[in-house]
XYZ file of C-alpha atoms in Angstrom:
626
model
C -0.003 -0.011 -0.011
C 2.807 2.380 0.859
C 4.428 1.643 -2.444
C 1.162 2.524 -4.130
C 0.994 5.928 -2.499
C 4.612 6.600 -3.213
C 3.950 5.740 -6.808
C 0.971 8.196 -6.922
C 3.069 10.935 -5.374
C 5.940 10.362 -7.756
C 3.542 10.351 -10.674
C 2.041 13.681 -9.617
C 5.408 15.372 -9.268
C 6.420 13.860 -12.562
C 3.403 15.333 -14.319
C 4.089 18.778 -12.783
C 7.661 18.787 -13.972
C 6.533 17.613 -17.435
C 4.188 20.616 -17.706
C 6.801 23.087 -16.575
C 9.413 21.505 -18.780
C 7.104 21.643 -21.808
C 6.444 25.286 -21.160
C 10.110 26.121 -20.947
C 10.901 23.984 -24.033
C 8.114 25.530 -26.050
C 9.159 29.022 -25.051
C 12.751 28.305 -25.981
C 11.637 26.740 -29.246
C 9.517 29.789 -30.077
C 12.477 32.005 -29.400
C 14.673 29.943 -31.758
C 12.033 29.928 -34.477
C 11.440 33.666 -34.085
C 15.171 34.371 -34.170
C 15.521 32.354 -37.358
C 12.569 34.182 -38.883
C 14.045 37.583 -37.986
C 17.391 36.557 -39.492
C 15.553 35.459 -42.664
C 13.699 38.770 -42.718
C 16.930 40.689 -42.372
C 18.424 38.617 -45.188
C 15.429 39.316 -47.382
C 15.743 43.075 -46.682
C 19.408 42.857 -47.605
C 18.494 41.275 -50.966
C 15.940 44.007 -51.628
C 18.601 46.614 -50.932
C 20.999 44.684 -53.205
C 18.446 44.747 -55.999
C 18.056 48.557 -55.661
C 21.871 48.869 -55.774
C 22.001 46.931 -59.065
C 19.321 49.158 -60.514
C 21.192 52.279 -59.453
C 24.443 50.905 -61.014
C 22.561 50.235 -64.297
C 21.248 53.795 -64.348
C 24.746 55.176 -63.729
C 26.196 52.998 -66.457
C 23.517 54.139 -68.917
C 24.166 57.814 -67.958
C 27.859 57.433 -68.646
C 27.253 55.665 -71.968
C 24.821 58.489 -72.880
C 27.457 61.071 -71.976
C 29.927 59.314 -74.258
C 27.308 59.261 -77.038
C 26.377 62.940 -76.551
C 30.006 64.166 -76.361
C 31.094 62.273 -79.434
C 28.096 63.365 -81.537
C 28.279 66.983 -80.328
C 31.977 67.385 -81.146
C 31.562 65.652 -84.558
C 28.654 67.885 -85.496
C 29.763 71.271 -84.128
C 33.498 70.933 -83.646
C 33.172 72.406 -80.163
C 35.810 70.883 -77.824
C 33.586 71.401 -74.742
C 31.744 68.277 -75.828
C 34.945 66.289 -75.385
C 34.886 66.911 -71.633
C 31.583 65.027 -71.350
C 33.038 62.290 -73.611
C 36.192 62.019 -71.499
C 34.391 61.857 -68.183
C 32.085 59.086 -69.501
C 34.984 57.153 -71.004
C 36.902 57.389 -67.699
C 33.974 56.153 -65.549
C 32.478 53.422 -67.776
C 35.126 50.785 -66.869
C 34.376 51.147 -63.155
C 30.630 51.001 -63.881
C 31.016 47.628 -65.689
C 33.238 46.188 -62.931
C 30.647 47.225 -60.328
C 27.855 45.597 -62.291
C 29.928 42.388 -62.690
C 30.516 42.211 -58.906
C 26.903 43.001 -57.983
C 25.464 40.299 -60.312
C 28.053 37.609 -59.450
C 25.217 35.418 -57.994
C 23.208 35.533 -61.264
C 24.712 33.697 -64.269
C 22.186 35.256 -66.648
C 23.037 38.772 -65.593
C 26.731 37.902 -65.821
C 26.247 36.966 -69.457
C 24.489 40.274 -70.059
C 27.261 42.228 -68.355
C 29.781 40.538 -70.645
C 27.642 41.370 -73.672
C 27.212 44.972 -72.451
C 30.967 45.317 -72.049
C 31.468 44.256 -75.695
C 28.697 46.553 -76.905
C 30.101 49.546 -75.039
C 33.555 48.744 -76.326
C 32.193 48.721 -79.911
C 30.366 52.034 -79.298
C 33.593 53.619 -77.928
C 35.489 52.481 -81.026
C 32.945 54.183 -83.333
C 33.038 57.316 -81.127
C 36.794 57.461 -81.280
C 36.731 57.001 -85.079
C 34.112 59.789 -85.411
C 36.157 62.219 -83.274
C 39.373 61.315 -85.144
C 37.642 61.955 -88.503
C 36.452 65.386 -87.319
C 39.950 66.279 -86.033
C 41.662 65.226 -89.296
C 39.280 66.738 -91.841
C 37.793 69.661 -89.838
C 34.386 68.864 -91.420
C 31.351 66.944 -90.225
C 32.002 63.162 -90.683
C 29.936 61.119 -93.150
C 26.439 60.036 -92.025
C 27.431 56.373 -91.701
C 29.541 57.199 -88.609
C 26.414 58.555 -86.884
C 24.274 55.649 -88.045
C 26.743 53.055 -86.758
C 26.991 54.895 -83.495
C 23.205 55.004 -83.194
C 22.902 51.237 -83.775
C 25.543 50.459 -81.147
C 23.848 52.783 -78.676
C 20.503 51.074 -79.323
C 22.102 47.696 -78.530
C 23.547 49.052 -75.265
C 20.226 50.502 -74.235
C 18.426 47.205 -75.022
C 20.819 45.174 -72.900
C 20.538 47.603 -70.000
C 16.753 47.490 -70.385
C 16.844 43.661 -70.134
C 18.937 43.788 -66.986
C 16.743 46.442 -65.422
C 13.657 44.360 -66.213
C 15.059 41.219 -64.544
C 16.224 43.224 -61.491
C 12.773 44.837 -61.300
C 11.160 41.349 -61.293
C 13.561 40.180 -58.580
C 12.871 43.290 -56.554
C 9.111 42.603 -56.627
C 9.638 38.943 -55.681
C 12.027 39.749 -52.826
C 9.791 42.411 -51.426
C 6.915 39.905 -51.333
C 9.205 37.313 -49.647
C 10.389 39.838 -47.072
C 6.802 40.865 -46.287
C 5.723 37.214 -45.964
C 8.674 36.425 -43.652
C 7.878 39.396 -41.388
C 4.205 38.354 -41.073
C 5.179 34.732 -40.370
C 7.632 35.887 -37.673
C 5.023 37.981 -36.023
C 2.499 35.133 -36.050
C 5.034 32.617 -34.694
C 6.109 34.935 -31.837
C 2.567 35.587 -30.838
C 1.539 31.910 -31.015
C 4.635 30.801 -29.075
C 4.054 33.369 -26.405
C 0.432 32.352 -25.963
C 1.280 28.601 -25.922
C 4.080 29.149 -23.386
C 1.893 31.249 -21.215
C -0.924 28.692 -21.347
C 1.411 25.838 -20.388
C 2.958 27.800 -17.524
C -0.521 28.530 -16.159
C -1.562 24.917 -16.524
C 1.659 23.725 -14.877
C 1.212 26.146 -12.011
C -2.416 25.001 -11.477
C -1.321 21.336 -11.496
C 1.548 22.061 -9.112
C -0.712 23.755 -6.621
C -3.173 20.898 -6.765
C -0.437 18.337 -6.363
C 1.075 20.116 -3.368
C -2.347 19.887 -1.695
C -2.588 16.181 -2.567
C 0.981 15.523 -1.429
C 0.171 16.646 2.136
C -2.598 14.030 2.229
C -0.284 11.422 0.802
C 2.373 12.202 3.509
C -0.087 11.358 6.238
C -0.939 8.131 4.508
C 2.747 7.255 4.100
C 3.326 7.663 7.754
C 0.676 5.125 8.444
C 2.187 2.836 5.883
C 5.603 3.128 7.490
C 4.195 1.556 10.646
C 2.936 -1.329 8.557
C 6.296 -1.540 6.801
C 8.142 -1.894 10.128
C 5.870 -4.808 11.034
C 6.517 -6.268 7.623
C 10.311 -5.993 8.156
C 10.070 -7.878 11.399
C 8.151 -10.590 9.663
C 10.617 -10.764 6.785
C 13.466 -10.922 9.266
C 11.968 -13.938 10.900
C 11.470 -15.526 7.455
C 15.079 -14.702 6.548
C 16.328 -16.427 9.689
C 14.251 -19.451 8.848
C 15.668 -19.458 5.339
C 19.234 -19.227 6.677
C 18.421 -22.231 8.876
C 17.168 -24.215 5.865
C 20.351 -23.182 3.939
C 22.442 -24.470 6.814
C 20.613 -27.758 6.753
C 21.022 -27.960 2.991
C 24.778 -27.411 3.224
C 25.128 -29.796 6.056
C 23.283 -32.559 4.225
C 24.517 -31.745 0.725
C 25.635 -34.805 -1.306
C 28.906 -33.054 -2.263
C 31.768 -32.233 0.106
C 31.452 -28.504 0.893
C 33.407 -26.345 3.380
C 33.332 -22.604 4.097
C 36.361 -20.759 5.519
C 37.153 -17.278 6.711
C 40.218 -15.298 5.638
C 42.360 -17.128 8.221
C 41.234 -20.478 6.747
C 39.182 -21.280 9.881
C 36.194 -23.491 9.358
C 32.879 -21.673 9.321
C 30.539 -24.364 8.043
C 30.964 -27.825 6.532
C 28.655 -30.470 5.007
C 28.271 -33.956 6.392
C 29.846 -35.311 3.221
C 33.051 -33.369 3.993
C 33.202 -34.844 7.411
C 32.584 -38.352 6.040
C 35.079 -38.124 3.123
C 37.883 -36.891 5.330
C 37.049 -38.839 8.526
C 36.436 -35.753 10.635
C 34.086 -34.782 13.482
C 32.063 -31.570 13.473
C 32.957 -30.644 17.033
C 36.631 -30.895 16.235
C 36.424 -29.013 12.971
C 34.095 -26.136 13.930
C 36.250 -22.961 14.381
C 39.498 -24.815 13.819
C 42.142 -23.891 11.268
C 42.135 -25.970 8.128
C 45.924 -26.373 8.331
C 45.646 -27.591 11.956
C 43.171 -30.259 10.797
C 45.462 -31.201 7.879
C 49.028 -30.257 9.005
C 50.601 -32.019 5.994
C 48.630 -29.958 3.421
C 50.547 -29.989 0.090
C 52.107 -26.712 -0.971
C 50.190 -26.460 -4.209
C 46.864 -26.626 -2.318
C 48.039 -23.971 0.154
C 48.853 -21.798 -2.851
C 45.388 -22.409 -4.347
C 43.791 -21.298 -1.029
C 45.960 -18.126 -1.060
C 44.977 -17.296 -4.652
C 41.289 -17.923 -3.809
C 41.519 -15.413 -0.973
C 42.905 -12.947 -3.569
C 39.765 -13.355 -5.702
C 40.662 -16.141 -8.129
C 38.390 -19.102 -8.943
C 40.490 -22.237 -9.258
C 39.683 -25.783 -10.286
C 41.392 -29.136 -10.338
C 39.884 -31.920 -12.390
C 42.008 -34.831 -11.136
C 44.371 -34.532 -8.173
C 45.853 -37.390 -6.192
C 45.413 -37.566 -2.405
C 47.066 -40.178 -0.227
C 45.060 -41.066 2.892
C 46.539 -41.628 6.338
C 45.982 -45.352 5.892
C 48.104 -45.329 2.673
C 45.161 -45.698 0.276
C 45.158 -43.605 -2.876
C 42.289 -41.212 -3.615
C 41.589 -38.988 -6.623
C 39.442 -35.860 -6.213
C 38.013 -33.065 -8.333
C 37.922 -29.755 -6.555
C 36.999 -26.096 -6.901
C 37.914 -23.058 -4.785
C 36.126 -19.713 -5.064
C 35.962 -16.603 -2.852
C 32.811 -15.461 -1.006
C 31.974 -11.791 -0.330
C 30.602 -10.030 2.712
C 27.884 -7.377 2.671
C 30.513 -4.667 2.026
C 31.703 -6.381 -1.144
C 34.979 -7.509 0.468
C 36.329 -11.055 0.258
C 35.297 -12.809 3.537
C 36.948 -16.146 2.802
C 36.683 -19.055 0.407
C 34.382 -21.976 -0.265
C 35.929 -25.346 -1.221
C 34.043 -28.040 -3.134
C 35.497 -31.502 -3.546
C 34.262 -34.739 -5.212
C 35.696 -38.190 -4.860
C 36.346 -39.440 -8.405
C 38.537 -42.418 -7.520
C 36.186 -44.954 -9.159
C 35.837 -42.821 -12.247
C 39.614 -42.424 -12.459
C 40.100 -46.182 -12.266
C 37.466 -46.637 -14.980
C 39.220 -44.101 -17.214
C 42.569 -45.851 -16.711
C 40.901 -49.126 -17.661
C 39.432 -47.526 -20.774
C 42.807 -46.151 -21.796
C 44.370 -49.579 -21.288
C 41.708 -51.193 -23.455
C 42.120 -48.489 -26.098
C 45.821 -49.138 -26.221
C 45.248 -52.819 -26.777
C 42.630 -51.974 -29.460
C 45.030 -49.625 -31.251
C 47.685 -52.291 -31.209
C 45.271 -54.842 -32.678
C 44.190 -52.361 -35.356
C 47.841 -51.690 -36.264
C 48.479 -55.428 -36.563
C 45.360 -55.937 -38.687
C 46.256 -52.957 -40.806
C 49.736 -54.321 -41.494
C 48.167 -57.676 -42.414
C 45.624 -55.969 -44.756
C 48.388 -53.954 -46.387
C 50.407 -57.095 -47.023
C 47.378 -58.908 -48.449
C 46.552 -55.998 -50.701
C 50.071 -55.843 -52.004
C 49.960 -59.515 -52.745
C 46.558 -59.159 -54.412
C 47.752 -56.180 -56.509
C 50.809 -58.102 -57.560
C 48.703 -61.129 -58.397
C 46.244 -59.057 -60.447
C 49.045 -57.330 -62.349
C 50.835 -60.648 -62.992
C 47.701 -62.464 -64.109
C 46.769 -59.619 -66.435
C 50.248 -59.661 -68.024
C 50.337 -63.444 -68.243
C 46.906 -63.471 -70.004
C 48.164 -61.194 -72.761
C 50.466 -63.755 -74.446
C 47.927 -66.604 -74.840
C 45.249 -64.106 -75.941
C 47.627 -62.775 -78.598
C 48.319 -66.375 -79.709
C 44.672 -67.275 -79.948
C 43.864 -64.098 -81.818
C 46.805 -64.556 -84.163
C 46.118 -68.177 -85.062
C 42.434 -67.468 -85.639
C 43.304 -64.651 -88.053
C 45.903 -66.952 -89.824
C 43.203 -69.587 -90.334
C 40.800 -66.957 -91.734
C 43.416 -65.376 -93.992
C 44.956 -68.702 -95.314
C 41.967 -71.021 -95.418
C 39.001 -68.727 -95.771
C 38.145 -70.114 -99.261
C 38.067 -73.724 -98.044
C 36.466 -73.240 -94.638
C 32.743 -73.917 -94.294
C 30.565 -71.065 -93.108
C 30.175 -72.458 -89.595
C 33.947 -72.682 -89.196
C 34.334 -69.032 -90.349
C 31.651 -67.942 -87.847
C 33.381 -69.811 -85.041
C 36.719 -68.265 -85.889
C 35.164 -64.807 -85.952
C 33.580 -65.512 -82.547
C 37.040 -66.578 -81.221
C 38.539 -63.343 -82.568
C 35.815 -61.228 -80.968
C 36.153 -63.091 -77.677
C 39.909 -62.560 -77.544
C 39.444 -58.925 -78.382
C 36.931 -58.479 -75.562
C 39.171 -60.505 -73.252
C 42.113 -58.213 -74.175
C 39.944 -55.171 -73.381
C 39.002 -56.699 -70.037
C 42.658 -57.384 -69.233
C 43.524 -53.816 -70.122
C 40.819 -52.431 -67.806
C 41.834 -54.771 -64.972
C 45.394 -53.507 -65.369
C 44.125 -49.928 -65.189
C 42.134 -50.720 -62.069
C 45.164 -52.364 -60.427
C 47.381 -49.443 -61.423
C 44.926 -46.913 -59.964
C 45.187 -48.641 -56.552
C 49.022 -48.708 -56.644
C 49.657 -45.297 -58.213
C 50.659 -42.345 -56.056
C 48.740 -39.106 -56.645
C 50.550 -36.357 -58.483
C 48.641 -33.256 -57.399
C 48.477 -29.998 -59.357
C 45.968 -27.285 -60.078
C 44.108 -28.463 -63.148
C 41.544 -26.661 -65.343
C 38.853 -29.380 -65.703
C 37.406 -27.820 -68.874
C 40.648 -28.641 -70.751
C 40.442 -32.272 -69.612
C 36.863 -32.539 -70.810
C 37.808 -31.039 -74.164
C 40.594 -33.617 -74.567
C 38.246 -36.472 -73.742
C 35.614 -35.225 -76.255
C 38.332 -34.976 -78.929
C 39.323 -38.593 -78.144
C 35.650 -39.653 -78.526
C 35.238 -38.107 -82.004
C 35.511 -41.515 -83.737
C 32.573 -42.727 -81.630
C 30.446 -39.670 -82.345
C 31.490 -38.956 -85.966
C 28.237 -40.118 -87.641
C 25.914 -39.235 -84.775
C 23.934 -36.127 -83.670
C 25.496 -35.415 -80.255
C 24.907 -32.120 -78.422
C 27.583 -31.302 -75.791
C 26.518 -28.896 -73.021
C 29.589 -27.925 -70.978
C 29.291 -25.581 -68.051
C 31.885 -23.745 -66.044
C 33.951 -26.494 -64.375
C 36.562 -24.316 -62.720
C 39.870 -25.684 -61.309
C 40.691 -28.543 -58.940
C 43.772 -29.750 -57.039
C 43.969 -33.269 -58.364
C 45.898 -35.857 -60.392
C 45.275 -34.754 -64.001
C 45.783 -38.162 -65.565
C 43.421 -39.977 -63.207
C 40.671 -37.339 -63.335
C 40.894 -37.394 -67.137
C 40.287 -41.159 -66.885
C 37.181 -40.413 -64.737
C 35.732 -38.047 -67.391
C 36.692 -40.488 -70.185
C 34.855 -43.478 -68.623
C 31.801 -41.362 -67.766
C 31.545 -39.635 -71.109
C 32.250 -42.881 -72.998
C 29.288 -44.500 -71.139
C 27.128 -41.466 -71.905
C 27.973 -41.770 -75.642
C 27.396 -45.491 -75.548
C 24.007 -45.482 -73.718
C 22.651 -42.549 -75.826
C 23.238 -44.533 -79.029
C 19.459 -45.347 -79.486
C 18.601 -41.645 -79.299
C 18.142 -39.659 -82.526
C 19.799 -36.694 -80.764
C 22.078 -37.384 -77.878
C 22.331 -34.673 -75.200
C 25.277 -34.960 -72.838
C 25.785 -32.305 -70.175
C 28.901 -31.712 -68.020
C 28.787 -29.169 -65.326
C 29.442 -28.155 -61.706
C 27.252 -27.156 -58.793
C 27.858 -26.849 -55.038
C 27.070 -29.193 -52.130
C 27.781 -28.234 -48.513
C 30.254 -25.583 -49.720
C 32.243 -28.000 -51.882
C 32.254 -28.288 -55.726
C 30.034 -31.105 -57.101
C 30.633 -32.268 -60.655
C 28.123 -34.093 -62.776
C 27.761 -35.852 -66.151
C 24.150 -36.159 -67.391
C 22.772 -37.842 -70.519
C 19.376 -38.640 -72.033
C 20.214 -42.290 -72.693
C 18.430 -45.502 -71.826
C 19.082 -45.125 -68.102
C 18.452 -47.938 -65.558
C 16.353 -48.792 -62.552
C 17.658 -47.334 -59.301
C 16.988 -50.550 -57.375
C 20.131 -51.962 -59.019
C 22.269 -48.830 -58.376
C 24.160 -50.547 -55.467
C 25.698 -52.978 -58.057
C 26.754 -50.270 -60.478
C 30.275 -49.634 -59.201
C 31.234 -53.264 -58.568
C 33.751 -55.039 -60.766
C 32.137 -57.077 -63.621
C 28.708 -55.721 -62.659
C 26.596 -54.810 -65.701
C 22.980 -53.637 -65.866
C 22.593 -54.104 -69.646
C 23.066 -57.151 -71.928
C 26.315 -57.375 -73.844
C 24.253 -57.889 -77.009
C 22.770 -54.393 -76.525
C 25.728 -52.476 -75.185
C 29.338 -53.658 -75.177
C 31.502 -53.319 -72.031
C 33.395 -55.213 -69.376
C 31.881 -53.911 -66.126
C 35.215 -52.506 -64.924
C 35.030 -48.879 -66.104
C 32.747 -47.515 -63.299
C 34.685 -49.501 -60.694
C 37.845 -47.660 -61.908
C 36.004 -44.328 -61.687
C 34.958 -45.038 -58.137
C 38.489 -46.031 -57.172
C 39.950 -42.791 -58.586
C 37.329 -40.585 -56.909
C 37.816 -42.304 -53.553
C 41.597 -41.972 -53.944
C 41.047 -38.195 -54.174
C 38.995 -38.335 -50.979
C 35.694 -37.812 -52.817
C 32.441 -39.625 -53.368
C 30.514 -40.744 -56.460
C 26.811 -41.663 -56.838
C 24.219 -41.702 -59.539
C 20.583 -40.808 -60.160
C 18.745 -42.496 -63.039
C 15.396 -43.584 -64.334
C 14.739 -46.326 -66.852
C 14.581 -44.929 -70.411
C 15.046 -41.377 -69.083
C 18.802 -41.048 -68.852
C 21.251 -41.027 -65.969
C 23.305 -38.475 -64.030
C 26.612 -39.326 -62.308
C 27.746 -36.979 -59.447
C 31.163 -36.913 -57.876
C 33.312 -34.754 -55.668
C 37.099 -34.382 -55.407
C 37.811 -34.085 -51.710
C 41.059 -33.702 -49.853
C 41.102 -36.457 -47.267
C 44.076 -38.309 -48.666
C 45.676 -35.111 -49.948
C 45.807 -33.708 -46.442
C 47.072 -36.954 -45.034
C 44.033 -37.576 -42.859
C 43.276 -41.090 -44.027
C 44.278 -43.906 -41.738
C 46.599 -46.652 -42.894
C 43.732 -49.093 -42.840
C 41.680 -46.952 -45.178
C 44.640 -46.473 -47.472
C 45.215 -50.241 -47.555
C 41.583 -50.868 -48.401
C 41.855 -48.590 -51.451
C 44.746 -50.560 -52.850
C 42.542 -53.577 -53.465
């Protein structure tokens, strides 16, 4: 309730101050606006005076030009030298008049152009006047009429230019007079409105203040009554706080962790039962005693931790060894942090400890088992590497040993066809042709097996390679296969990769050769090679509109000798995609495919950096050498 009245009182005073503040601010604002308006009005008056000055300068200039005109004509007509005085005065003053006009109209580009034109016109008029006077002086007779006519035309041009300038200045004068009048009226209205508004706000603020003063006296009486209630509430809260402290004491005493609170002299203030149990202590012995008296053989590093804690540091130990009096070993996790009194000063430290002996033993056991496991893995890896080397050597040897009998079979079959073709029956010719085709396919299979074996044994030669150039080379190599076909190549931006150029070219060759082969039934083959991005890494793809395949057999696609189409429909050995997968994996990448029967296929692959950065384990490296 007291808080409620205090809030009302504060709100009333706040409103009074808001009213007064608004009045002062509005008055100040009106002063600023009025001052700006007066300055604007003064500036407008200055421009009006400036326009009058320009008009006066134009009149002066015209008068001097007229004096020049009159003096020159008078002397030429009458020969009286008194006219030359008027001519000389005008000629002497006209230069200053033009300079004054140029300075006064510097803010007006149009008038500046006219001043320049006027200067040229007056110069031309002076030239004619000088010629007229010179003719009179030389001949002593009145000059020819053309001198007077030229002078008259030049004078008319001067008068026309001055008339244009005077007309523009007159228009400006009218506009600036209207602006000055409008500014003065606006200033007067603003000053009057601001004064009225400020006065009104001040009156309102004064009225509100008087009313709030009256209300505040009533509120003071009510606050005094509330203070009595507050004192009773404080007594009640004090009792509750004491009860809360008692509960906190019970919580600390029965806490499941080992807790102890010390003063700055490291004397015990409060301990939990767990502390007493863990360190075989009694509460009556510990209470008020020094920690170093209870544990006289305290290690130096722990004493240092206590000292640093009393200086304000928070320290932790995750695994420290403690030897008990009975000789048993104990491992504890601990934390020391300062506690602060009501004045914000460090009153002592609190120490938390946890017995982690069993966990420590379990961790040691896990490390022992991990060591044994790593030793077993190393042994198995060595065995796997040896087996892979033997398998690679066997594959390479078998592939080479098969070449000689294959060449013999192929050679003898061709000799039979060449030497005895006329006498051989048709069935025999057919069988010999089948033998030749079989040896050719077998030779191709041997070559691809050799390539597969070499990929596993070959060390990567890494360099920055422009993949577009590799694709162009492969397409050039495939021209014999596409010479009589309608093949559309769509090649996107492939960028650069850090890879083995020869092996990656083999990847593109096998994938594009398959695309060319499986689009053979299409009237127009469309083969697309491009790059996209997956999880921030480049992802390359080869897409075709060929016969495709069912995705339920996709898991067999990259196996050796695995084929998804009949040999009668599409030739092949079933080793090409296995070679592609081996090369991609050797680069630390992945390869997969998406296809649909009779709707083409897309092969995706990445070129990672797992092996390049040396992060592959020996076991993984050995597995890739198969």
